[in-house]
C-alpha cells in the first residue's frame, strides 16, 4: 500500500507542477503585455489599462508563490504511516480516500480517486488525530475511518 501512497503524492505533485507552469506562463504573458502596451492619447484609459495589467501581474505572482509554497509543503510531508490521522496521512474511509496535505481536489492514483484536502479544511479538521474504527460526521454524512497509511 505504500506504493499507492507514493502514487497519490506524485499525482498531487503533478497537479501542483501544472499550477506552477500555468501561473508562470500567465505571469510571463501579463508582463510581456504590459511592456508592449504603448501610451494612447486617452490618458485616463491608459492609466486604467496599466492598473488592470499590474493587478493581473500581482495576482499571477501570488498564484505562482502559492503553488511553489504548496509544492514545498508536499515535498516535506512524512510518508510513513502513523497511528493517527496527521499531515501526510492517506486515509481510507467508508466514503472514499483522503490525502491530508493541500487542498487540491480529486486526483487519481492507480485508477482510484483520492481527494487531497488540507488539515485546515472542515473535513480535514474533523479527521485530524482520529484513529481507525472512529467516525466523523460532516454535512450529514458519516465517514468511518478504515485505514491510515
PDB file of C-alpha atoms in Angstrom:
ATOM      1  CA  UNK A   1       0.000   0.000   0.000  1.00  0.00           C
ATOM      2  CA  UNK A   2       2.988   2.325   0.405  1.00  0.00           C
ATOM      3  CA  UNK A   3       3.292   2.271  -3.402  1.00  0.00           C
ATOM      4  CA  UNK A   4      -0.285   3.556  -3.580  1.00  0.00           C
ATOM      5  CA  UNK A   5       0.579   6.410  -1.231  1.00  0.00           C
ATOM      6  CA  UNK A   6       3.617   7.257  -3.369  1.00  0.00           C
ATOM      7  CA  UNK A   7       1.350   7.346  -6.437  1.00  0.00           C
ATOM      8  CA  UNK A   8      -1.029   9.699  -4.619  1.00  0.00           C
ATOM      9  CA  UNK A   9       1.813  12.042  -3.645  1.00  0.00           C
ATOM     10  CA  UNK A  10       3.108  12.006  -7.225  1.00  0.00           C
ATOM     11  CA  UNK A  11      -0.373  12.786  -8.590  1.00  0.00           C
ATOM     12  CA  UNK A  12      -0.791  15.750  -6.239  1.00  0.00           C
ATOM     13  CA  UNK A  13       2.731  16.957  -7.057  1.00  0.00           C
ATOM     14  CA  UNK A  14       1.933  16.723 -10.779  1.00  0.00           C
ATOM     15  CA  UNK A  15      -1.177  18.844 -10.218  1.00  0.00           C
ATOM     16  CA  UNK A  16       0.891  21.378  -8.277  1.00  0.00           C
ATOM     17  CA  UNK A  17       3.542  21.422 -11.013  1.00  0.00           C
ATOM     18  CA  UNK A  18       0.789  22.090 -13.551  1.00  0.00           C
ATOM     19  CA  UNK A  19      -0.413  25.027 -11.432  1.00  0.00           C
ATOM     20  CA  UNK A  20       3.168  26.336 -11.269  1.00  0.00           C
ATOM     21  CA  UNK A  21       3.528  26.113 -15.044  1.00  0.00           C
ATOM     22  CA  UNK A  22       0.188  27.810 -15.686  1.00  0.00           C
ATOM     23  CA  UNK A  23       0.869  30.619 -13.211  1.00  0.00           C
ATOM     24  CA  UNK A  24       4.371  31.130 -14.608  1.00  0.00           C
ATOM     25  CA  UNK A  25       3.068  31.302 -18.169  1.00  0.00           C
ATOM     26  CA  UNK A  26       0.261  33.684 -17.209  1.00  0.00           C
ATOM     27  CA  UNK A  27       2.730  35.909 -15.360  1.00  0.00           C
ATOM     28  CA  UNK A  28       5.148  35.971 -18.288  1.00  0.00           C
ATOM     29  CA  UNK A  29       2.349  36.824 -20.738  1.00  0.00           C
ATOM     30  CA  UNK A  30       0.986  39.573 -18.484  1.00  0.00           C
ATOM     31  CA  UNK A  31       4.445  41.100 -18.061  1.00  0.00           C
ATOM     32  CA  UNK A  32       5.043  40.986 -21.816  1.00  0.00           C
ATOM     33  CA  UNK A  33       1.673  42.618 -22.479  1.00  0.00           C
ATOM     34  CA  UNK A  34       2.487  45.389 -20.009  1.00  0.00           C
ATOM     35  CA  UNK A  35       5.822  46.055 -21.730  1.00  0.00           C
ATOM     36  CA  UNK A  36       4.221  46.130 -25.171  1.00  0.00           C
ATOM     37  CA  UNK A  37       1.449  48.492 -24.159  1.00  0.00           C
ATOM     38  CA  UNK A  38       2.053  51.939 -25.611  1.00  0.00           C
ATOM     39  CA  UNK A  39       0.578  55.111 -24.233  1.00  0.00           C
ATOM     40  CA  UNK A  40      -2.548  56.178 -26.055  1.00  0.00           C
ATOM     41  CA  UNK A  41      -3.930  59.669 -26.401  1.00  0.00           C
ATOM     42  CA  UNK A  42      -6.673  58.858 -23.905  1.00  0.00           C
ATOM     43  CA  UNK A  43      -4.730  59.331 -20.648  1.00  0.00           C
ATOM     44  CA  UNK A  44      -7.344  58.009 -18.204  1.00  0.00           C
ATOM     45  CA  UNK A  45      -7.962  54.945 -20.357  1.00  0.00           C
ATOM     46  CA  UNK A  46      -4.234  54.258 -20.476  1.00  0.00           C
ATOM     47  CA  UNK A  47      -3.864  54.554 -16.699  1.00  0.00           C
ATOM     48  CA  UNK A  48      -6.844  52.245 -16.112  1.00  0.00           C
ATOM     49  CA  UNK A  49      -5.406  49.679 -18.505  1.00  0.00           C
ATOM     50  CA  UNK A  50      -1.979  49.873 -16.853  1.00  0.00           C
ATOM     51  CA  UNK A  51      -3.545  49.426 -13.418  1.00  0.00           C
ATOM     52  CA  UNK A  52      -5.541  46.395 -14.602  1.00  0.00           C
ATOM     53  CA  UNK A  53      -2.384  44.886 -16.108  1.00  0.00           C
ATOM     54  CA  UNK A  54      -0.499  45.468 -12.857  1.00  0.00           C
ATOM     55  CA  UNK A  55      -3.290  43.798 -10.879  1.00  0.00           C
ATOM     56  CA  UNK A  56      -3.149  40.822 -13.235  1.00  0.00           C
ATOM     57  CA  UNK A  57       0.631  40.604 -12.785  1.00  0.00           C
ATOM     58  CA  UNK A  58       0.252  40.806  -8.987  1.00  0.00           C
ATOM     59  CA  UNK A  59      -2.431  38.085  -8.978  1.00  0.00           C
ATOM     60  CA  UNK A  60      -0.280  35.797 -11.116  1.00  0.00           C
ATOM     61  CA  UNK A  61       2.688  36.358  -8.804  1.00  0.00           C
ATOM     62  CA  UNK A  62       0.505  35.364  -5.842  1.00  0.00           C
ATOM     63  CA  UNK A  63      -0.656  32.223  -7.661  1.00  0.00           C
ATOM     64  CA  UNK A  64       2.914  31.332  -8.541  1.00  0.00           C
ATOM     65  CA  UNK A  65       4.082  31.895  -4.963  1.00  0.00           C
ATOM     66  CA  UNK A  66       1.206  29.828  -3.521  1.00  0.00           C
ATOM     67  CA  UNK A  67       1.798  26.941  -5.923  1.00  0.00           C
ATOM     68  CA  UNK A  68       5.501  26.967  -5.016  1.00  0.00           C
ATOM     69  CA  UNK A  69       4.666  27.017  -1.311  1.00  0.00           C
ATOM     70  CA  UNK A  70       2.289  24.085  -1.744  1.00  0.00           C
ATOM     71  CA  UNK A  71       4.896  22.104  -3.680  1.00  0.00           C
ATOM     72  CA  UNK A  72       7.497  22.696  -0.964  1.00  0.00           C
ATOM     73  CA  UNK A  73       4.974  21.633   1.683  1.00  0.00           C
ATOM     74  CA  UNK A  74       4.201  18.413  -0.211  1.00  0.00           C
ATOM     75  CA  UNK A  75       7.880  17.538  -0.509  1.00  0.00           C
ATOM     76  CA  UNK A  76       8.291  17.856   3.276  1.00  0.00           C
ATOM     77  CA  UNK A  77       5.361  15.598   4.217  1.00  0.00           C
ATOM     78  CA  UNK A  78       6.245  12.393   6.044  1.00  0.00           C
ATOM     79  CA  UNK A  79       5.332   9.315   4.023  1.00  0.00           C
ATOM     80  CA  UNK A  80       5.493   6.815   6.883  1.00  0.00           C
ATOM     81  CA  UNK A  81       2.175   5.507   8.161  1.00  0.00           C
ATOM     82  CA  UNK A  82       1.041   6.851  11.511  1.00  0.00           C
ATOM     83  CA  UNK A  83      -1.385   5.582  14.150  1.00  0.00           C
ATOM     84  CA  UNK A  84      -3.497   8.731  13.939  1.00  0.00           C
ATOM     85  CA  UNK A  85      -4.501  10.980  11.071  1.00  0.00           C
ATOM     86  CA  UNK A  86      -1.957  13.756  10.576  1.00  0.00           C
ATOM     87  CA  UNK A  87      -0.433  15.816   7.767  1.00  0.00           C
ATOM     88  CA  UNK A  88       0.729  13.396   5.113  1.00  0.00           C
ATOM     89  CA  UNK A  89      -1.778  10.689   6.053  1.00  0.00           C
ATOM     90  CA  UNK A  90      -3.612   8.789   3.371  1.00  0.00           C
ATOM     91  CA  UNK A  91      -6.952   7.897   4.930  1.00  0.00           C
ATOM     92  CA  UNK A  92      -9.374   5.259   3.667  1.00  0.00           C
ATOM     93  CA  UNK A  93     -12.876   5.963   4.875  1.00  0.00           C
ATOM     94  CA  UNK A  94     -16.205   4.312   4.206  1.00  0.00           C
ATOM     95  CA  UNK A  95     -16.844   7.140   1.723  1.00  0.00           C
ATOM     96  CA  UNK A  96     -13.520   7.202  -0.093  1.00  0.00           C
ATOM     97  CA  UNK A  97      -9.829   8.016   0.159  1.00  0.00           C
ATOM     98  CA  UNK A  98      -8.474  11.314   1.505  1.00  0.00           C
ATOM     99  CA  UNK A  99      -4.912  12.600   1.433  1.00  0.00           C
ATOM    100  CA  UNK A 100      -4.269  15.125   4.207  1.00  0.00           C
ATOM    101  CA  UNK A 101      -1.918  17.586   2.551  1.00  0.00           C
ATOM    102  CA  UNK A 102      -3.037  20.562   0.466  1.00  0.00           C
ATOM    103  CA  UNK A 103      -6.448  21.453  -0.871  1.00  0.00           C
ATOM    104  CA  UNK A 104      -6.005  20.159  -4.398  1.00  0.00           C
ATOM    105  CA  UNK A 105      -9.295  18.428  -5.049  1.00  0.00           C
ATOM    106  CA  UNK A 106      -9.559  14.992  -6.554  1.00  0.00           C
ATOM    107  CA  UNK A 107      -6.693  13.106  -8.186  1.00  0.00           C
ATOM    108  CA  UNK A 108      -6.457   9.520  -9.368  1.00  0.00           C
ATOM    109  CA  UNK A 109      -3.797   7.055  -8.314  1.00  0.00           C
ATOM    110  CA  UNK A 110      -3.857   3.585  -9.755  1.00  0.00           C
ATOM    111  CA  UNK A 111      -7.344   4.300 -11.057  1.00  0.00           C
ATOM    112  CA  UNK A 112      -8.610   5.054  -7.546  1.00  0.00           C
ATOM    113  CA  UNK A 113      -9.993   8.535  -6.824  1.00  0.00           C
ATOM    114  CA  UNK A 114      -8.375  10.303  -3.880  1.00  0.00           C
ATOM    115  CA  UNK A 115      -9.355  13.708  -2.544  1.00  0.00           C
ATOM    116  CA  UNK A 116      -6.440  15.866  -1.407  1.00  0.00           C
ATOM    117  CA  UNK A 117      -7.581  18.109   1.437  1.00  0.00           C
ATOM    118  CA  UNK A 118      -5.852  20.432   3.856  1.00  0.00           C
ATOM    119  CA  UNK A 119      -5.900  19.871   7.581  1.00  0.00           C
ATOM    120  CA  UNK A 120      -7.493  23.323   7.748  1.00  0.00           C
ATOM    121  CA  UNK A 121     -10.462  22.242   5.599  1.00  0.00           C
ATOM    122  CA  UNK A 122     -13.601  21.449   7.610  1.00  0.00           C
ATOM    123  CA  UNK A 123     -13.403  17.701   6.923  1.00  0.00           C
ATOM    124  CA  UNK A 124      -9.631  17.754   7.380  1.00  0.00           C
ATOM    125  CA  UNK A 125     -10.035  19.278  10.855  1.00  0.00           C
ATOM    126  CA  UNK A 126     -12.512  16.555  11.789  1.00  0.00           C
ATOM    127  CA  UNK A 127     -10.240  13.763  10.558  1.00  0.00           C
ATOM    128  CA  UNK A 128      -7.092  15.048  12.278  1.00  0.00           C
ATOM    129  CA  UNK A 129      -5.902  12.896  15.215  1.00  0.00           C
ATOM    130  CA  UNK A 130      -8.557  10.231  14.583  1.00  0.00           C
ATOM    131  CA  UNK A 131      -7.763   6.503  14.552  1.00  0.00           C
ATOM    132  CA  UNK A 132      -9.125   3.572  12.524  1.00  0.00           C
ATOM    133  CA  UNK A 133     -12.533   2.493  13.747  1.00  0.00           C
ATOM    134  CA  UNK A 134     -13.600   6.021  14.673  1.00  0.00           C
ATOM    135  CA  UNK A 135     -16.040   8.024  12.603  1.00  0.00           C
ATOM    136  CA  UNK A 136     -16.691  11.689  11.923  1.00  0.00           C
ATOM    137  CA  UNK A 137     -19.823  13.323  10.581  1.00  0.00           C
ATOM    138  CA  UNK A 138     -19.611  16.120   8.051  1.00  0.00           C
ATOM    139  CA  UNK A 139     -22.512  17.647   6.106  1.00  0.00           C
ATOM    140  CA  UNK A 140     -24.818  14.899   7.325  1.00  0.00           C
ATOM    141  CA  UNK A 141     -22.519  12.133   6.074  1.00  0.00           C
ATOM    142  CA  UNK A 142     -20.655   9.766   8.373  1.00  0.00           C
ATOM    143  CA  UNK A 143     -17.078   8.871   7.445  1.00  0.00           C
ATOM    144  CA  UNK A 144     -15.836   5.710   9.146  1.00  0.00           C
ATOM    145  CA  UNK A 145     -12.046   5.691   9.256  1.00  0.00           C
ATOM    146  CA  UNK A 146     -10.998   2.271   7.989  1.00  0.00           C
ATOM    147  CA  UNK A 147      -7.265   2.636   7.433  1.00  0.00           C
ATOM    148  CA  UNK A 148      -4.450   5.167   7.738  1.00  0.00           C
ATOM    149  CA  UNK A 149      -1.391   4.960   5.514  1.00  0.00           C
TER     150      UNK A 149
END
